[in-house]
Amino acid sequence: QVQLVESGGGLVQAGGSLRLSCAASGRTFSVGAMGWFRQAAGKDREFVSAISRSGGRTDYADSVKGRFTISRDNAKNTVYLQMNSLKPEDTAVYYCAADRRGSYYPLSSRDLYDYWGQGIQVTVSS
């Protein structure tokens, strides 16, 4: 099993930046792709960004392209989400997710991911 713990969330003014981190522990050698999803109040959980195991492929939701950057450090078993130019509509609980490997879905597909973090609040004020 793999455990995921997010950190780096909080309150920021519109236009500001935050960097989320997600540290994986347990059987981290089994982790493939990793991604970020978010869920705003009253809305469904939506895809934000994802990165392949090697880092060679990334994907972003249209709403965050050009503002967010995903990266990973496999030596630290950690994936990051750098969020710049934050908007109030970015306010949500952000969840880290990891693929167990062996599934064949796009990086943006929720079905790809087997492990989920507890979520971390990001609030962007106007």
PDB file of C-alpha atoms in Angstrom:
ATOM      1  CA  GLN A   1       0.000   0.000   0.000  1.00  0.00           C
ATOM      2  CA  VAL A   2       0.919   3.623  -0.508  1.00  0.00           C
ATOM      3  CA  GLN A   3       0.100   6.570   1.702  1.00  0.00           C
ATOM      4  CA  LEU A   4      -0.042  10.105   0.371  1.00  0.00           C
ATOM      5  CA  VAL A   5       0.179  13.241   2.480  1.00  0.00           C
ATOM      6  CA  GLU A   6      -0.372  16.695   1.060  1.00  0.00           C
ATOM      7  CA  SER A   7       1.108  19.874   2.447  1.00  0.00           C
ATOM      8  CA  GLY A   8       1.578  23.492   1.475  1.00  0.00           C
ATOM      9  CA  GLY A   9      -2.005  24.647   1.287  1.00  0.00           C
ATOM     10  CA  GLY A  10      -3.463  27.643   2.988  1.00  0.00           C
ATOM     11  CA  LEU A  11      -4.901  31.080   2.391  1.00  0.00           C
ATOM     12  CA  VAL A  12      -3.541  33.386  -0.268  1.00  0.00           C
ATOM     13  CA  GLN A  13      -4.744  36.519  -1.996  1.00  0.00           C
ATOM     14  CA  ALA A  14      -5.720  36.500  -5.632  1.00  0.00           C
ATOM     15  CA  GLY A  15      -2.663  36.729  -7.831  1.00  0.00           C
ATOM     16  CA  GLY A  16      -0.492  35.028  -5.277  1.00  0.00           C
ATOM     17  CA  SER A  17       1.241  31.684  -5.319  1.00  0.00           C
ATOM     18  CA  LEU A  18       1.326  28.466  -3.378  1.00  0.00           C
ATOM     19  CA  ARG A  19       3.258  25.270  -3.795  1.00  0.00           C
ATOM     20  CA  LEU A  20       1.597  22.033  -2.834  1.00  0.00           C
ATOM     21  CA  SER A  21       3.633  18.977  -1.992  1.00  0.00           C
ATOM     22  CA  CYS A  22       2.562  15.372  -1.831  1.00  0.00           C
ATOM     23  CA  ALA A  23       4.845  12.890  -0.143  1.00  0.00           C
ATOM     24  CA  ALA A  24       4.345   9.197  -0.788  1.00  0.00           C
ATOM     25  CA  SER A  25       5.301   6.532   1.690  1.00  0.00           C
ATOM     26  CA  GLY A  26       4.941   2.795   1.934  1.00  0.00           C
ATOM     27  CA  ARG A  27       5.431   0.802  -1.237  1.00  0.00           C
ATOM     28  CA  THR A  28       6.558   3.789  -3.220  1.00  0.00           C
ATOM     29  CA  PHE A  29       8.366   1.611  -5.722  1.00  0.00           C
ATOM     30  CA  SER A  30       4.968   0.579  -7.032  1.00  0.00           C
ATOM     31  CA  VAL A  31       3.884   4.145  -7.813  1.00  0.00           C
ATOM     32  CA  GLY A  32       3.555   5.175 -11.414  1.00  0.00           C
ATOM     33  CA  ALA A  33       1.863   8.375 -12.457  1.00  0.00           C
ATOM     34  CA  MET A  34       0.829  10.934  -9.873  1.00  0.00           C
ATOM     35  CA  GLY A  35      -1.732  13.656 -10.136  1.00  0.00           C
ATOM     36  CA  TRP A  36      -3.700  16.385  -8.467  1.00  0.00           C
ATOM     37  CA  PHE A  37      -7.448  16.744  -8.302  1.00  0.00           C
ATOM     38  CA  ARG A  38      -9.546  19.338  -6.552  1.00  0.00           C
ATOM     39  CA  GLN A  39     -13.043  19.647  -5.250  1.00  0.00           C
ATOM     40  CA  ALA A  40     -14.693  22.963  -4.615  1.00  0.00           C
ATOM     41  CA  ALA A  41     -17.666  23.315  -2.321  1.00  0.00           C
ATOM     42  CA  GLY A  42     -20.773  22.002  -3.992  1.00  0.00           C
ATOM     43  CA  LYS A  43     -18.896  20.700  -7.013  1.00  0.00           C
ATOM     44  CA  ASP A  44     -17.535  17.399  -8.249  1.00  0.00           C
ATOM     45  CA  ARG A  45     -13.917  16.459  -7.911  1.00  0.00           C
ATOM     46  CA  GLU A  46     -12.069  17.564 -11.016  1.00  0.00           C
ATOM     47  CA  PHE A  47      -8.732  16.892 -12.602  1.00  0.00           C
ATOM     48  CA  VAL A  48      -6.043  19.528 -12.173  1.00  0.00           C
ATOM     49  CA  SER A  49      -2.722  18.111 -13.303  1.00  0.00           C
ATOM     50  CA  ALA A  50      -0.755  14.885 -13.565  1.00  0.00           C
ATOM     51  CA  ILE A  51       2.700  13.636 -14.358  1.00  0.00           C
ATOM     52  CA  SER A  52       4.005  10.300 -15.566  1.00  0.00           C
ATOM     53  CA  ARG A  53       6.386   8.218 -13.506  1.00  0.00           C
ATOM     54  CA  SER A  54       9.426   9.434 -15.375  1.00  0.00           C
ATOM     55  CA  GLY A  55       8.182  12.990 -15.615  1.00  0.00           C
ATOM     56  CA  GLY A  56       8.237  12.772 -19.377  1.00  0.00           C
ATOM     57  CA  ARG A  57       4.544  13.440 -19.758  1.00  0.00           C
ATOM     58  CA  THR A  58       2.400  16.013 -18.035  1.00  0.00           C
ATOM     59  CA  ASP A  59      -1.181  17.062 -18.371  1.00  0.00           C
ATOM     60  CA  TYR A  60      -3.150  20.050 -17.143  1.00  0.00           C
ATOM     61  CA  ALA A  61      -6.737  21.061 -16.978  1.00  0.00           C
ATOM     62  CA  ASP A  62      -7.472  23.931 -19.315  1.00  0.00           C
ATOM     63  CA  SER A  63      -8.405  26.085 -16.361  1.00  0.00           C
ATOM     64  CA  VAL A  64      -4.889  25.945 -14.919  1.00  0.00           C
ATOM     65  CA  LYS A  65      -2.669  25.805 -17.993  1.00  0.00           C
ATOM     66  CA  GLY A  66      -0.042  28.496 -17.919  1.00  0.00           C
ATOM     67  CA  ARG A  67      -0.520  29.074 -14.211  1.00  0.00           C
ATOM     68  CA  PHE A  68       0.199  25.732 -12.558  1.00  0.00           C
ATOM     69  CA  THR A  69       3.247  23.531 -12.970  1.00  0.00           C
ATOM     70  CA  ILE A  70       3.528  19.945 -11.848  1.00  0.00           C
ATOM     71  CA  SER A  71       6.834  18.283 -11.086  1.00  0.00           C
ATOM     72  CA  ARG A  72       8.154  15.331  -9.159  1.00  0.00           C
ATOM     73  CA  ASP A  73      11.251  14.221  -7.360  1.00  0.00           C
ATOM     74  CA  ASN A  74      11.263  10.453  -7.355  1.00  0.00           C
ATOM     75  CA  ALA A  75      14.267  10.315  -5.051  1.00  0.00           C
ATOM     76  CA  LYS A  76      12.084  12.017  -2.445  1.00  0.00           C
ATOM     77  CA  ASN A  77       8.883  10.251  -3.493  1.00  0.00           C
ATOM     78  CA  THR A  78       7.270  13.630  -3.788  1.00  0.00           C
ATOM     79  CA  VAL A  79       5.161  15.407  -6.362  1.00  0.00           C
ATOM     80  CA  TYR A  80       4.688  19.161  -6.389  1.00  0.00           C
ATOM     81  CA  LEU A  81       2.135  21.546  -7.764  1.00  0.00           C
ATOM     82  CA  GLN A  82       3.354  25.091  -8.169  1.00  0.00           C
ATOM     83  CA  MET A  83       0.320  27.340  -8.375  1.00  0.00           C
ATOM     84  CA  ASN A  84       0.820  30.873  -9.617  1.00  0.00           C
ATOM     85  CA  SER A  85      -1.586  33.672 -10.448  1.00  0.00           C
ATOM     86  CA  LEU A  86      -4.162  32.119  -8.195  1.00  0.00           C
ATOM     87  CA  LYS A  87      -7.789  33.024  -8.635  1.00  0.00           C
ATOM     88  CA  PRO A  88     -10.713  32.760  -6.234  1.00  0.00           C
ATOM     89  CA  GLU A  89     -12.105  29.988  -8.415  1.00  0.00           C
ATOM     90  CA  ASP A  90      -9.044  27.911  -7.541  1.00  0.00           C
ATOM     91  CA  THR A  91     -10.397  27.631  -4.016  1.00  0.00           C
ATOM     92  CA  ALA A  92     -10.926  23.964  -3.276  1.00  0.00           C
ATOM     93  CA  VAL A  93      -9.683  20.966  -1.400  1.00  0.00           C
ATOM     94  CA  TYR A  94      -6.773  19.590  -3.371  1.00  0.00           C
ATOM     95  CA  TYR A  95      -6.128  15.863  -3.453  1.00  0.00           C
ATOM     96  CA  CYS A  96      -2.990  14.057  -4.434  1.00  0.00           C
ATOM     97  CA  ALA A  97      -3.362  10.755  -6.255  1.00  0.00           C
ATOM     98  CA  ALA A  98      -1.019   7.969  -7.313  1.00  0.00           C
ATOM     99  CA  ASP A  99      -1.289   5.201  -9.861  1.00  0.00           C
ATOM    100  CA  ARG A 100      -0.478   1.666  -8.748  1.00  0.00           C
ATOM    101  CA  ARG A 101       0.817   0.886 -12.255  1.00  0.00           C
ATOM    102  CA  GLY A 102      -0.644  -1.587 -14.649  1.00  0.00           C
ATOM    103  CA  SER A 103      -3.717   0.376 -15.668  1.00  0.00           C
ATOM    104  CA  TYR A 104      -4.256   1.907 -19.070  1.00  0.00           C
ATOM    105  CA  TYR A 105      -5.980   5.236 -18.715  1.00  0.00           C
ATOM    106  CA  PRO A 106      -5.031   8.793 -19.606  1.00  0.00           C
ATOM    107  CA  LEU A 107      -3.195  10.779 -16.983  1.00  0.00           C
ATOM    108  CA  SER A 108      -6.261  12.942 -16.577  1.00  0.00           C
ATOM    109  CA  SER A 109      -8.554  10.024 -15.835  1.00  0.00           C
ATOM    110  CA  ARG A 110      -9.622   9.554 -12.255  1.00  0.00           C
ATOM    111  CA  ASP A 111      -9.839   5.833 -12.985  1.00  0.00           C
ATOM    112  CA  LEU A 112      -6.070   5.665 -13.356  1.00  0.00           C
ATOM    113  CA  TYR A 113      -5.403   6.362  -9.716  1.00  0.00           C
ATOM    114  CA  ASP A 114      -5.422   3.864  -6.893  1.00  0.00           C
ATOM    115  CA  TYR A 115      -4.202   5.874  -3.915  1.00  0.00           C
ATOM    116  CA  TRP A 116      -5.481   9.187  -2.617  1.00  0.00           C
ATOM    117  CA  GLY A 117      -4.339  11.671  -0.047  1.00  0.00           C
ATOM    118  CA  GLN A 118      -6.574  13.178   2.592  1.00  0.00           C
ATOM    119  CA  GLY A 119      -6.853  16.491   0.794  1.00  0.00           C
ATOM    120  CA  ILE A 120      -5.620  19.945   1.690  1.00  0.00           C
ATOM    121  CA  GLN A 121      -7.476  23.232   1.627  1.00  0.00           C
ATOM    122  CA  VAL A 122      -6.462  26.009  -0.720  1.00  0.00           C
ATOM    123  CA  THR A 123      -8.351  29.252  -0.302  1.00  0.00           C
ATOM    124  CA  VAL A 124      -7.836  32.219  -2.598  1.00  0.00           C
ATOM    125  CA  SER A 125      -9.336  35.483  -1.451  1.00  0.00           C
ATOM    126  CA  SER A 126     -10.268  38.376  -3.687  1.00  0.00           C
TER     127      SER A 126
END
